[in-house]
JSON list of C-alpha atoms in Angstrom, two decimals:
[
{"chain": "C", "resi": 429, "resn": "UNK", "atom": "CA", "xyz": [11.42, -7.80, 25.44]},
{"chain": "C", "resi": 430, "resn": "UNK", "atom": "CA", "xyz": [9.45, -9.47, 22.64]},
{"chain": "C", "resi": 431, "resn": "UNK", "atom": "CA", "xyz": [6.82, -6.73, 22.59]},
{"chain": "C", "resi": 432, "resn": "UNK", "atom": "CA", "xyz": [9.54, -4.12, 22.15]},
{"chain": "C", "resi": 433, "resn": "UNK", "atom": "CA", "xyz": [11.06, -6.20, 19.35]},
{"chain": "C", "resi": 434, "resn": "UNK", "atom": "CA", "xyz": [7.69, -6.50, 17.64]},
{"chain": "C", "resi": 435, "resn": "UNK", "atom": "CA", "xyz": [7.10, -2.75, 17.80]},
{"chain": "C", "resi": 436, "resn": "UNK", "atom": "CA", "xyz": [10.66, -2.06, 16.64]},
{"chain": "C", "resi": 437, "resn": "UNK", "atom": "CA", "xyz": [10.35, -4.36, 13.63]},
{"chain": "C", "resi": 438, "resn": "UNK", "atom": "CA", "xyz": [6.93, -2.92, 12.79]},
{"chain": "C", "resi": 439, "resn": "UNK", "atom": "CA", "xyz": [8.22, 0.67, 12.87]},
{"chain": "C", "resi": 440, "resn": "UNK", "atom": "CA", "xyz": [11.41, -0.23, 11.01]},
{"chain": "C", "resi": 441, "resn": "UNK", "atom": "CA", "xyz": [9.57, -2.01, 8.21]},
{"chain": "C", "resi": 442, "resn": "UNK", "atom": "CA", "xyz": [6.99, 0.78, 8.04]},
{"chain": "C", "resi": 443, "resn": "UNK", "atom": "CA", "xyz": [9.75, 3.37, 7.63]},
{"chain": "C", "resi": 444, "resn": "UNK", "atom": "CA", "xyz": [11.75, 1.38, 5.10]},
{"chain": "C", "resi": 445, "resn": "UNK", "atom": "CA", "xyz": [8.59, 0.48, 3.20]},
{"chain": "C", "resi": 446, "resn": "UNK", "atom": "CA", "xyz": [7.42, 4.09, 3.18]},
{"chain": "C", "resi": 447, "resn": "UNK", "atom": "CA", "xyz": [10.71, 5.29, 1.73]},
{"chain": "C", "resi": 448, "resn": "UNK", "atom": "CA", "xyz": [10.80, 2.48, -0.86]},
{"chain": "C", "resi": 449, "resn": "UNK", "atom": "CA", "xyz": [7.21, 3.25, -1.84]},
{"chain": "C", "resi": 450, "resn": "UNK", "atom": "CA", "xyz": [8.06, 6.91, -2.35]},
{"chain": "C", "resi": 451, "resn": "UNK", "atom": "CA", "xyz": [11.13, 6.13, -4.46]},
{"chain": "C", "resi": 452, "resn": "UNK", "atom": "CA", "xyz": [9.83, 3.23, -6.53]},
{"chain": "C", "resi": 453, "resn": "UNK", "atom": "CA", "xyz": [6.15, 4.23, -6.77]},
{"chain": "C", "resi": 454, "resn": "UNK", "atom": "CA", "xyz": [4.97, 0.70, -5.96]},
{"chain": "C", "resi": 455, "resn": "UNK", "atom": "CA", "xyz": [2.87, -0.26, -2.98]},
{"chain": "C", "resi": 456, "resn": "UNK", "atom": "CA", "xyz": [3.60, -3.98, -3.09]},
{"chain": "C", "resi": 457, "resn": "UNK", "atom": "CA", "xyz": [7.42, -3.96, -3.26]},
{"chain": "C", "resi": 458, "resn": "UNK", "atom": "CA", "xyz": [8.21, -3.71, 0.48]},
{"chain": "C", "resi": 459, "resn": "UNK", "atom": "CA", "xyz": [5.98, -6.70, 1.26]},
{"chain": "C", "resi": 460, "resn": "UNK", "atom": "CA", "xyz": [7.53, -8.75, -1.53]},
{"chain": "C", "resi": 461, "resn": "UNK", "atom": "CA", "xyz": [11.01, -7.74, -0.41]},
{"chain": "C", "resi": 462, "resn": "UNK", "atom": "CA", "xyz": [10.20, -8.75, 3.17]},
{"chain": "C", "resi": 463, "resn": "UNK", "atom": "CA", "xyz": [8.81, -12.15, 2.17]},
{"chain": "C", "resi": 464, "resn": "UNK", "atom": "CA", "xyz": [11.47, -12.95, -0.44]},
{"chain": "C", "resi": 465, "resn": "UNK", "atom": "CA", "xyz": [14.56, -11.52, 1.26]},
{"chain": "C", "resi": 466, "resn": "UNK", "atom": "CA", "xyz": [14.20, -10.74, 4.97]},
{"chain": "C", "resi": 467, "resn": "UNK", "atom": "CA", "xyz": [12.38, -13.84, 6.22]},
{"chain": "C", "resi": 468, "resn": "UNK", "atom": "CA", "xyz": [14.67, -16.33, 4.41]},
{"chain": "C", "resi": 469, "resn": "UNK", "atom": "CA", "xyz": [17.79, -14.46, 5.58]},
{"chain": "C", "resi": 470, "resn": "UNK", "atom": "CA", "xyz": [16.53, -14.54, 9.17]},
{"chain": "C", "resi": 471, "resn": "UNK", "atom": "CA", "xyz": [15.82, -18.26, 8.86]},
{"chain": "C", "resi": 472, "resn": "UNK", "atom": "CA", "xyz": [19.26, -18.87, 7.37]},
{"chain": "C", "resi": 473, "resn": "UNK", "atom": "CA", "xyz": [20.95, -16.96, 10.21]},
{"chain": "C", "resi": 474, "resn": "UNK", "atom": "CA", "xyz": [19.27, -19.15, 12.83]},
{"chain": "C", "resi": 475, "resn": "UNK", "atom": "CA", "xyz": [19.58, -22.41, 10.88]},
{"chain": "C", "resi": 476, "resn": "UNK", "atom": "CA", "xyz": [21.10, -25.36, 12.74]},
{"chain": "C", "resi": 477, "resn": "UNK", "atom": "CA", "xyz": [22.84, -27.74, 10.33]},
{"chain": "C", "resi": 478, "resn": "UNK", "atom": "CA", "xyz": [22.67, -30.63, 12.78]},
{"chain": "C", "resi": 479, "resn": "UNK", "atom": "CA", "xyz": [18.86, -30.68, 12.56]},
{"chain": "C", "resi": 480, "resn": "UNK", "atom": "CA", "xyz": [16.68, -31.76, 9.68]},
{"chain": "C", "resi": 481, "resn": "UNK", "atom": "CA", "xyz": [14.52, -29.35, 7.72]},
{"chain": "C", "resi": 482, "resn": "UNK", "atom": "CA", "xyz": [11.43, -30.25, 9.74]},
{"chain": "C", "resi": 483, "resn": "UNK", "atom": "CA", "xyz": [13.43, -29.95, 12.95]},
{"chain": "C", "resi": 484, "resn": "UNK", "atom": "CA", "xyz": [14.59, -26.47, 12.01]},
{"chain": "C", "resi": 485, "resn": "UNK", "atom": "CA", "xyz": [11.13, -25.30, 11.00]},
{"chain": "C", "resi": 486, "resn": "UNK", "atom": "CA", "xyz": [9.51, -26.63, 14.17]},
{"chain": "C", "resi": 487, "resn": "UNK", "atom": "CA", "xyz": [12.29, -25.04, 16.22]},
{"chain": "C", "resi": 488, "resn": "UNK", "atom": "CA", "xyz": [10.70, -21.60, 15.67]},
{"chain": "C", "resi": 489, "resn": "UNK", "atom": "CA", "xyz": [8.27, -20.67, 18.39]},
{"chain": "C", "resi": 490, "resn": "UNK", "atom": "CA", "xyz": [5.04, -18.74, 18.43]},
{"chain": "C", "resi": 491, "resn": "UNK", "atom": "CA", "xyz": [6.85, -15.57, 19.47]},
{"chain": "C", "resi": 492, "resn": "UNK", "atom": "CA", "xyz": [9.25, -15.81, 16.51]},
{"chain": "C", "resi": 493, "resn": "UNK", "atom": "CA", "xyz": [6.32, -16.05, 14.14]},
{"chain": "C", "resi": 494, "resn": "UNK", "atom": "CA", "xyz": [4.60, -13.07, 15.81]},
{"chain": "C", "resi": 495, "resn": "UNK", "atom": "CA", "xyz": [7.75, -10.98, 15.37]},
{"chain": "C", "resi": 496, "resn": "UNK", "atom": "CA", "xyz": [7.90, -11.87, 11.67]},
{"chain": "C", "resi": 497, "resn": "UNK", "atom": "CA", "xyz": [4.20, -11.04, 11.26]},
{"chain": "C", "resi": 498, "resn": "UNK", "atom": "CA", "xyz": [4.74, -7.65, 12.94]},
{"chain": "C", "resi": 499, "resn": "UNK", "atom": "CA", "xyz": [7.35, -6.76, 10.30]},
{"chain": "C", "resi": 500, "resn": "UNK", "atom": "CA", "xyz": [5.05, -7.93, 7.51]},
{"chain": "C", "resi": 501, "resn": "UNK", "atom": "CA", "xyz": [2.20, -5.83, 8.91]},
{"chain": "C", "resi": 502, "resn": "UNK", "atom": "CA", "xyz": [4.50, -2.80, 9.00]},
{"chain": "C", "resi": 503, "resn": "UNK", "atom": "CA", "xyz": [5.38, -3.29, 5.34]},
{"chain": "C", "resi": 504, "resn": "UNK", "atom": "CA", "xyz": [1.69, -3.73, 4.46]},
{"chain": "C", "resi": 505, "resn": "UNK", "atom": "CA", "xyz": [0.59, -0.60, 6.33]},
{"chain": "C", "resi": 506, "resn": "UNK", "atom": "CA", "xyz": [3.32, 1.46, 4.66]},
{"chain": "C", "resi": 507, "resn": "UNK", "atom": "CA", "xyz": [1.85, 0.52, 1.28]},
{"chain": "C", "resi": 508, "resn": "UNK", "atom": "CA", "xyz": [-1.67, 1.36, 2.42]},
{"chain": "C", "resi": 509, "resn": "UNK", "atom": "CA", "xyz": [-0.49, 4.71, 3.81]},
{"chain": "C", "resi": 510, "resn": "UNK", "atom": "CA", "xyz": [1.18, 5.64, 0.53]},
{"chain": "C", "resi": 511, "resn": "UNK", "atom": "CA", "xyz": [-1.97, 4.57, -1.32]},
{"chain": "C", "resi": 512, "resn": "UNK", "atom": "CA", "xyz": [-4.14, 6.82, 0.85]},
{"chain": "C", "resi": 513, "resn": "UNK", "atom": "CA", "xyz": [-1.74, 9.73, 0.41]},
{"chain": "C", "resi": 514, "resn": "UNK", "atom": "CA", "xyz": [-1.76, 9.30, -3.37]},
{"chain": "C", "resi": 515, "resn": "UNK", "atom": "CA", "xyz": [-5.55, 9.08, -3.39]},
{"chain": "C", "resi": 516, "resn": "UNK", "atom": "CA", "xyz": [-5.66, 12.23, -1.29]},
{"chain": "C", "resi": 517, "resn": "UNK", "atom": "CA", "xyz": [-3.87, 14.16, -4.00]},
{"chain": "C", "resi": 518, "resn": "UNK", "atom": "CA", "xyz": [-0.30, 14.19, -2.75]},
{"chain": "C", "resi": 519, "resn": "UNK", "atom": "CA", "xyz": [1.77, 13.91, -5.93]},
{"chain": "C", "resi": 520, "resn": "UNK", "atom": "CA", "xyz": [5.13, 13.45, -4.22]},
{"chain": "C", "resi": 521, "resn": "UNK", "atom": "CA", "xyz": [4.04, 10.07, -2.90]}
]
């Protein structure tokens, strides 16, 4: 189940990042958006108010971190793909 979730988040962030890169003409924006918006919102959704800050942070497992990294890699590769397309002469990207 976690492998499917990792692939799904990778593909989803690649697609969203690719579209954002085409519209905004920046290769770094999807990664910044993921780090600034998506990761904190996911942490806030799973936050347990009865635990301390350290208790909440240590509550995340290795698999949770791998899933977050898969999304970040998808956003990174979307920027690289757009960069290669622009370098290859495609003006629409």
